[in-house]
Amino acid sequence: MNFNKLAQILAVEPKYRLAQAKQAIFKDLIPSWVQATVFPLALRQKLQKDFPLSISAKEFHSQDGRTVKIVLELDDRLKVETVLMSYPGRRNTVCVSSTVGCPLKCLFCATGELGFKRNLTADEIITQVLYFARYLKDKKQRVNSLVFMGMGEPFLNYDNIIAAIRTLNTKDNLHIGARHFSISTAGIPSGIKRLAEEKMEINLAVSLHAPDDQTRARLMPVARQYPLAQLFAAVDYYLKKTSRKVMFEYLLIKAVNDSDEQARQLSLLMNKKLYLVNLLTYNLTGAFEPSSPERLTRFQSILKKNGVAVTARYSFGADISAACGQLAGRI
Ligand code: SF4
């Protein structure tokens, strides 16, 4: 969907028609103009032809019922994946993609294997969320939060992700609160600094995955370009500007980054009160093996003993290849 096109189509109509159209799309969440009965029949037919509301996607449901993944087909036939994660208490988070494929080629990630195709537009990002807003409406629920942790490095598509967030945040759109958006970066210092300057309280997560440059560069080629000193200088700038928590994602991989010594090294890096570590289990994409549950517990206990705030995240949707690092745009 191209929302500028909608404005163009309605430019010849009375001004209130655009407001009515937005109400129909983002509040009533209609999937077809046929249901927009406030519009005259001729206008409904025109919109149905020139700005159809259908979203072409295939759904996959996890066995535990907590995860739904869609493979969404874009106008140029390329595909991206988006994941809905439902938490007990009816909280729904949508994990959106920001690009088709990804140029950063992290070794543990299926998206990186695809290579980079193109950036998504702000409208394509909004469409991913709209799909699940419609899906949840039928269950009398809504999208509560959004994470940019799907396909792609969000800061390589900075302008479009910020434009999408601003739109989704507005009252006449889905009105998702700014504090309910999180951007997860592989560690692009310029993006972190730009985010620090935004006048919005958006959450920042950084994929760390190793406490030293050498191991990190082995897992994430982008770390060769941006060593830890540069990354942490940008994060500290963000902290100074925003006073907001920063989440460091740490994917535990057997015999690569899960030793006691590496837990101690990580503890030293986590030297600010607003730093928080989130331990993730590695979801098989072929390259490595996951750490055992015992290793995860041991790693976590060392961090805790050293006074580091640490959580271990439930892995959503591994059975439908919807978990972290598994998105590859394949049906
Ligand atoms: S983990 Fe993120 S940044 Fe790395 S290759 Fe995958 S999508 Fe790209």
Tab-separated table of C-alpha atoms and ligand atoms in Angstrom:
chain	number	residue	atom	x	y	z
A	1	MET	CA	0.000	0.000	0.000
A	2	ASN	CA	1.191	3.455	-0.895
A	3	PHE	CA	-0.563	5.922	1.379
A	4	ASN	CA	0.515	8.922	-0.715
A	5	LYS	CA	-1.449	7.419	-3.561
A	6	LEU	CA	-4.529	7.306	-1.340
A	7	ALA	CA	-4.155	11.022	-0.629
A	8	GLN	CA	-3.784	11.688	-4.361
A	9	ILE	CA	-6.922	9.723	-5.210
A	10	LEU	CA	-8.915	11.568	-2.561
A	11	ALA	CA	-7.491	15.017	-3.406
A	12	VAL	CA	-10.491	15.737	-5.651
A	13	GLU	CA	-12.972	14.762	-2.923
A	14	PRO	CA	-14.081	16.856	0.081
A	15	LYS	CA	-11.318	17.079	2.693
A	16	TYR	CA	-13.130	14.923	5.257
A	17	ARG	CA	-12.938	11.919	2.923
A	18	LEU	CA	-9.245	11.389	3.699
A	19	ALA	CA	-9.980	11.392	7.432
A	20	GLN	CA	-12.800	8.905	6.832
A	21	ALA	CA	-10.464	6.692	4.804
A	22	LYS	CA	-7.854	6.693	7.583
A	23	GLN	CA	-10.553	5.859	10.110
A	24	ALA	CA	-11.631	2.928	7.921
A	25	ILE	CA	-8.075	1.623	7.426
A	26	PHE	CA	-6.503	2.121	10.859
A	27	LYS	CA	-9.403	2.211	13.311
A	28	ASP	CA	-12.113	0.059	11.743
A	29	LEU	CA	-9.346	-2.082	10.186
A	30	ILE	CA	-11.448	-2.987	7.164
A	31	PRO	CA	-9.806	-5.406	4.681
A	32	SER	CA	-11.876	-4.162	1.707
A	33	TRP	CA	-13.461	-0.869	0.625
A	34	VAL	CA	-16.727	-2.745	0.186
A	35	GLN	CA	-17.130	-2.331	3.956
A	36	ALA	CA	-16.567	1.449	3.879
A	37	THR	CA	-20.255	2.270	3.681
A	38	VAL	CA	-19.737	5.945	4.578
A	39	PHE	CA	-18.421	6.372	1.021
A	40	PRO	CA	-20.634	6.609	-2.058
A	41	LEU	CA	-20.629	3.423	-4.131
A	42	ALA	CA	-18.676	4.971	-7.027
A	43	LEU	CA	-15.858	6.080	-4.689
A	44	ARG	CA	-15.740	2.669	-3.023
A	45	GLN	CA	-15.393	1.059	-6.440
A	46	LYS	CA	-12.660	3.484	-7.456
A	47	LEU	CA	-10.702	2.864	-4.260
A	48	GLN	CA	-11.192	-0.872	-4.576
A	49	LYS	CA	-9.609	-0.687	-8.034
A	50	ASP	CA	-6.859	1.919	-7.459
A	51	PHE	CA	-6.001	1.412	-3.801
A	52	PRO	CA	-7.015	-2.121	-2.758
A	53	LEU	CA	-6.697	-2.894	0.952
A	54	SER	CA	-5.905	-6.582	0.587
A	55	ILE	CA	-2.537	-7.729	1.972
A	56	SER	CA	-1.054	-10.777	0.320
A	57	ALA	CA	0.495	-13.035	2.970
A	58	LYS	CA	0.743	-16.655	4.004
A	59	GLU	CA	0.354	-17.496	7.706
A	60	PHE	CA	2.219	-20.042	9.809
A	61	HIS	CA	1.172	-20.864	13.397
A	62	SER	CA	3.434	-22.298	16.108
A	63	GLN	CA	2.230	-25.357	17.995
A	64	ASP	CA	2.086	-23.537	21.337
A	65	GLY	CA	-0.268	-20.946	19.798
A	66	ARG	CA	1.892	-18.022	20.875
A	67	THR	CA	3.533	-17.172	17.565
A	68	VAL	CA	2.217	-16.411	14.109
A	69	LYS	CA	4.586	-15.757	11.253
A	70	ILE	CA	3.573	-14.298	7.914
A	71	VAL	CA	5.466	-14.344	4.672
A	72	LEU	CA	4.281	-11.155	3.053
A	73	GLU	CA	4.493	-10.619	-0.677
A	74	LEU	CA	5.420	-7.105	-1.751
A	75	ASP	CA	4.261	-5.368	-4.948
A	76	ASP	CA	7.491	-6.385	-6.737
A	77	ARG	CA	6.930	-10.035	-5.639
A	78	LEU	CA	9.802	-9.975	-3.130
A	79	LYS	CA	8.959	-11.466	0.241
A	80	VAL	CA	9.535	-10.436	3.846
A	81	GLU	CA	8.618	-12.078	7.102
A	82	THR	CA	6.837	-10.589	10.084
A	83	VAL	CA	6.145	-12.297	13.398
A	84	LEU	CA	3.416	-11.821	15.995
A	85	MET	CA	4.377	-12.876	19.520
A	86	SER	CA	1.620	-13.141	22.114
A	87	TYR	CA	2.466	-12.967	25.792
A	88	PRO	CA	0.185	-14.157	28.595
A	89	GLY	CA	-2.109	-11.321	29.656
A	90	ARG	CA	-2.927	-10.522	26.008
A	91	ARG	CA	0.116	-8.443	25.182
A	92	ASN	CA	0.925	-8.627	21.505
A	93	THR	CA	4.248	-7.658	19.996
A	94	VAL	CA	4.901	-7.505	16.277
A	95	CYS	CA	8.449	-8.148	15.109
A	96	VAL	CA	8.819	-6.279	11.815
A	97	SER	CA	11.347	-6.446	9.009
A	98	SER	CA	13.076	-3.309	7.789
A	99	THR	CA	14.739	-4.602	4.606
A	100	VAL	CA	14.451	-7.503	2.173
A	101	GLY	CA	17.454	-9.653	3.022
A	102	CYS	CA	20.364	-8.071	4.853
A	103	PRO	CA	23.876	-7.026	3.817
A	104	LEU	CA	25.476	-7.635	7.229
A	105	LYS	CA	25.725	-11.429	6.947
A	106	CYS	CA	25.894	-12.357	10.632
A	107	LEU	CA	26.952	-15.989	10.712
A	108	PHE	CA	24.128	-17.166	12.965
A	109	CYS	CA	21.360	-15.602	10.867
A	110	ALA	CA	19.360	-17.043	7.971
A	111	THR	CA	18.442	-13.536	6.719
A	112	GLY	CA	22.114	-12.689	6.262
A	113	GLU	CA	22.497	-15.701	3.969
A	114	LEU	CA	20.016	-14.144	1.529
A	115	GLY	CA	22.166	-11.123	0.814
A	116	PHE	CA	20.588	-7.684	0.486
A	117	LYS	CA	17.739	-7.002	-1.952
A	118	ARG	CA	16.365	-3.597	-0.979
A	119	ASN	CA	15.108	-1.345	1.790
A	120	LEU	CA	11.434	-1.446	2.692
A	121	THR	CA	9.431	1.754	2.369
A	122	ALA	CA	7.732	3.230	5.443
A	123	ASP	CA	4.399	2.095	3.979
A	124	GLU	CA	5.638	-1.492	3.621
A	125	ILE	CA	6.678	-1.454	7.270
A	126	ILE	CA	3.267	-0.074	8.281
A	127	THR	CA	1.530	-2.729	6.172
A	128	GLN	CA	3.238	-5.504	8.186
A	129	VAL	CA	1.740	-4.084	11.376
A	130	LEU	CA	-1.638	-3.455	9.789
A	131	TYR	CA	-1.875	-7.136	8.851
A	132	PHE	CA	-1.624	-8.180	12.486
A	133	ALA	CA	-3.844	-5.337	13.714
A	134	ARG	CA	-6.582	-6.812	11.506
A	135	TYR	CA	-5.761	-10.343	12.641
A	136	LEU	CA	-6.018	-9.345	16.325
A	137	LYS	CA	-9.196	-7.331	15.865
A	138	ASP	CA	-11.103	-10.557	15.297
A	139	LYS	CA	-9.857	-11.732	18.721
A	140	LYS	CA	-10.778	-8.382	20.294
A	141	GLN	CA	-7.105	-7.627	20.874
A	142	ARG	CA	-4.656	-5.099	19.521
A	143	VAL	CA	-0.978	-4.620	18.687
A	144	ASN	CA	0.620	-3.360	21.888
A	145	SER	CA	4.239	-3.037	20.858
A	146	LEU	CA	6.627	-3.271	17.969
A	147	VAL	CA	10.199	-4.476	17.701
A	148	PHE	CA	12.500	-3.957	14.731
A	149	MET	CA	14.125	-7.352	15.080
A	150	GLY	CA	12.923	-9.007	11.896
A	151	MET	CA	14.822	-9.128	8.622
A	152	GLY	CA	17.467	-6.464	8.175
A	153	GLU	CA	19.506	-3.923	10.088
A	154	PRO	CA	17.034	-1.110	10.885
A	155	PHE	CA	19.644	1.663	11.022
A	156	LEU	CA	20.615	0.988	7.407
A	157	ASN	CA	17.065	2.075	6.553
A	158	TYR	CA	16.900	4.822	9.164
A	159	ASP	CA	14.608	7.368	7.516
A	160	ASN	CA	11.936	4.848	6.589
A	161	ILE	CA	11.802	3.124	9.979
A	162	ILE	CA	11.529	6.448	11.802
A	163	ALA	CA	8.840	7.626	9.347
A	164	ALA	CA	6.909	4.374	9.962
A	165	ILE	CA	7.222	4.765	13.745
A	166	ARG	CA	6.016	8.375	13.617
A	167	THR	CA	3.009	7.373	11.527
A	168	LEU	CA	2.077	4.333	13.636
A	169	ASN	CA	2.389	6.482	16.747
A	170	THR	CA	-0.149	9.119	15.628
A	171	LYS	CA	-3.696	9.238	16.953
A	172	ASP	CA	-5.316	8.783	13.547
A	173	ASN	CA	-3.194	5.688	12.855
A	174	LEU	CA	-2.728	2.664	15.158
A	175	HIS	CA	-1.678	4.992	18.009
A	176	ILE	CA	1.025	2.731	19.435
A	177	GLY	CA	2.867	4.587	22.220
A	178	ALA	CA	6.459	5.684	21.476
A	179	ARG	CA	7.764	3.730	24.465
A	180	HIS	CA	6.370	0.577	22.905
A	181	PHE	CA	8.744	0.671	19.931
A	182	SER	CA	12.154	-1.006	20.146
A	183	ILE	CA	14.907	-0.863	17.570
A	184	SER	CA	17.483	-3.625	17.625
A	185	THR	CA	20.766	-2.869	15.903
A	186	ALA	CA	23.759	-5.023	15.073
A	187	GLY	CA	25.777	-2.020	16.253
A	188	ILE	CA	25.775	0.880	13.778
A	189	PRO	CA	27.185	3.804	15.805
A	190	SER	CA	25.840	6.541	13.503
A	191	GLY	CA	22.292	5.127	13.809
A	192	ILE	CA	22.531	4.959	17.603
A	193	LYS	CA	23.639	8.585	17.732
A	194	ARG	CA	20.859	9.707	15.397
A	195	LEU	CA	18.283	7.894	17.518
A	196	ALA	CA	19.638	9.711	20.580
A	197	GLU	CA	18.659	12.982	18.893
A	198	GLU	CA	15.063	11.964	18.126
A	199	LYS	CA	12.482	13.578	20.356
A	200	MET	CA	10.758	10.231	20.875
A	201	GLU	CA	11.204	7.735	23.681
A	202	ILE	CA	12.021	4.746	21.504
A	203	ASN	CA	13.825	1.764	23.104
A	204	LEU	CA	17.264	0.696	21.920
A	205	ALA	CA	18.598	-2.864	21.850
A	206	VAL	CA	22.105	-3.740	20.700
A	207	SER	CA	23.107	-7.174	19.414
A	208	LEU	CA	26.342	-7.752	21.266
A	209	HIS	CA	26.795	-11.551	21.171
A	210	ALA	CA	30.431	-11.447	22.336
A	211	PRO	CA	32.418	-9.481	24.929
A	212	ASP	CA	35.554	-9.045	22.781
A	213	ASP	CA	36.218	-7.719	19.280
A	214	GLN	CA	37.741	-10.923	17.956
A	215	THR	CA	34.832	-13.242	18.800
A	216	ARG	CA	32.326	-10.590	17.806
A	217	ALA	CA	33.972	-10.083	14.414
A	218	ARG	CA	33.882	-13.846	13.876
A	219	LEU	CA	30.108	-13.878	14.411
A	220	MET	CA	29.234	-10.479	12.950
A	221	PRO	CA	31.376	-9.119	10.106
A	222	VAL	CA	30.048	-5.592	10.837
A	223	ALA	CA	32.070	-5.655	14.077
A	224	ARG	CA	35.276	-5.381	12.007
A	225	GLN	CA	34.075	-1.977	10.875
A	226	TYR	CA	32.797	-0.891	14.291
A	227	PRO	CA	34.853	-2.281	17.172
A	228	LEU	CA	33.436	-2.357	20.701
A	229	ALA	CA	35.092	0.904	21.755
A	230	GLN	CA	33.316	2.763	18.954
A	231	LEU	CA	30.028	0.975	19.633
A	232	PHE	CA	30.084	1.738	23.355
A	233	ALA	CA	31.025	5.383	22.708
A	234	ALA	CA	27.798	5.677	20.658
A	235	VAL	CA	25.733	3.844	23.298
A	236	ASP	CA	27.095	6.096	26.036
A	237	TYR	CA	26.154	9.117	23.929
A	238	TYR	CA	22.623	7.699	23.651
A	239	LEU	CA	22.517	7.176	27.432
A	240	LYS	CA	23.677	10.705	28.118
A	241	LYS	CA	21.061	12.160	25.800
A	242	THR	CA	18.090	9.983	26.747
A	243	SER	CA	18.688	8.402	30.184
A	244	ARG	CA	16.892	5.351	28.823
A	245	LYS	CA	17.758	1.709	29.415
A	246	VAL	CA	19.790	-0.088	26.759
A	247	MET	CA	19.246	-3.774	26.207
A	248	PHE	CA	22.226	-5.855	25.035
A	249	GLU	CA	21.163	-9.004	23.228
A	250	TYR	CA	23.500	-11.940	23.726
A	251	LEU	CA	22.910	-15.124	21.762
A	252	LEU	CA	24.506	-18.058	23.565
A	253	ILE	CA	26.395	-20.318	21.153
A	254	LYS	CA	28.095	-23.485	22.313
A	255	ALA	CA	31.885	-23.169	22.739
A	256	VAL	CA	31.957	-19.830	20.928
A	257	ASN	CA	30.786	-17.182	23.387
A	258	ASP	CA	29.397	-19.043	26.424
A	259	SER	CA	32.417	-19.670	28.695
A	260	ASP	CA	32.730	-18.542	32.310
A	261	GLU	CA	35.550	-16.222	31.269
A	262	GLN	CA	33.363	-14.613	28.603
A	263	ALA	CA	30.601	-14.101	31.195
A	264	ARG	CA	33.142	-12.301	33.375
A	265	GLN	CA	34.327	-10.184	30.422
A	266	LEU	CA	30.729	-9.298	29.616
A	267	SER	CA	30.173	-8.276	33.249
A	268	LEU	CA	33.019	-5.766	32.919
A	269	LEU	CA	31.440	-4.225	29.832
A	270	MET	CA	28.084	-3.863	31.605
A	271	ASN	CA	29.346	-1.022	33.759
A	272	LYS	CA	26.289	1.264	33.666
A	273	LYS	CA	23.108	1.028	35.728
A	274	LEU	CA	20.920	1.412	32.651
A	275	TYR	CA	22.553	-1.522	30.831
A	276	LEU	CA	20.601	-4.756	30.733
A	277	VAL	CA	21.648	-8.094	29.211
A	278	ASN	CA	19.117	-10.308	27.493
A	279	LEU	CA	20.353	-13.859	26.968
A	280	LEU	CA	18.935	-15.632	23.928
A	281	THR	CA	19.087	-19.240	22.918
A	282	TYR	CA	20.550	-19.881	19.489
A	283	ASN	CA	17.969	-21.163	17.037
A	284	LEU	CA	19.368	-23.615	14.603
A	285	THR	CA	20.148	-22.154	11.215
A	286	GLY	CA	22.908	-24.630	10.519
A	287	ALA	CA	26.073	-22.769	11.407
A	288	PHE	CA	26.481	-23.413	15.153
A	289	GLU	CA	25.079	-25.332	18.111
A	290	PRO	CA	23.081	-23.810	20.951
A	291	SER	CA	24.521	-23.692	24.488
A	292	SER	CA	22.968	-26.196	26.876
A	293	PRO	CA	20.332	-24.989	29.395
A	294	GLU	CA	22.878	-25.681	32.177
A	295	ARG	CA	25.437	-23.434	30.460
A	296	LEU	CA	22.848	-20.689	30.080
A	297	THR	CA	22.018	-20.903	33.793
A	298	ARG	CA	25.722	-20.819	34.728
A	299	PHE	CA	26.425	-17.872	32.381
A	300	GLN	CA	23.447	-16.000	33.800
A	301	SER	CA	24.487	-16.691	37.398
A	302	ILE	CA	27.968	-15.225	36.797
A	303	LEU	CA	26.432	-12.057	35.401
A	304	LYS	CA	24.033	-11.827	38.331
A	305	LYS	CA	26.833	-12.394	40.840
A	306	ASN	CA	28.671	-9.483	39.244
A	307	GLY	CA	25.653	-7.228	39.684
A	308	VAL	CA	24.547	-7.202	36.024
A	309	ALA	CA	20.820	-6.888	35.279
A	310	VAL	CA	20.078	-9.946	33.133
A	311	THR	CA	17.066	-11.721	31.672
A	312	ALA	CA	16.750	-14.843	29.534
A	313	ARG	CA	14.188	-14.547	26.767
A	314	TYR	CA	11.606	-17.126	25.821
A	315	SER	CA	12.249	-18.154	22.218
A	316	PHE	CA	9.130	-17.690	20.103
A	317	GLY	CA	8.183	-19.811	17.138
A	318	ALA	CA	11.293	-21.930	16.462
A	319	ASP	CA	9.016	-24.694	15.066
A	320	ILE	CA	7.860	-22.367	12.254
A	321	SER	CA	11.294	-20.771	11.686
A	322	ALA	CA	10.040	-17.553	13.239
A	323	ALA	CA	12.590	-17.261	16.031
A	324	CYS	CA	15.533	-14.864	16.136
A	325	GLY	CA	17.895	-15.384	13.228
A	326	GLN	CA	15.586	-17.763	11.356
A	327	LEU	CA	13.720	-15.372	9.067
A	328	ALA	CA	14.580	-16.032	5.462
A	329	GLY	CA	11.507	-15.086	3.424
A	330	ARG	CA	10.923	-18.657	2.312
A	331	ILE	CA	7.555	-20.408	2.255
B	1	SF4	S1	21.187	-10.730	12.561
B	1	SF4	FE1	20.205	-8.867	11.812
B	1	SF4	S2	21.924	-7.642	11.077
B	1	SF4	FE2	22.715	-9.717	11.257
B	1	SF4	S3	22.423	-10.630	9.196
B	1	SF4	FE3	20.612	-11.115	10.427
B	1	SF4	S4	19.142	-9.513	9.935
B	1	SF4	FE4	21.172	-8.770	9.315
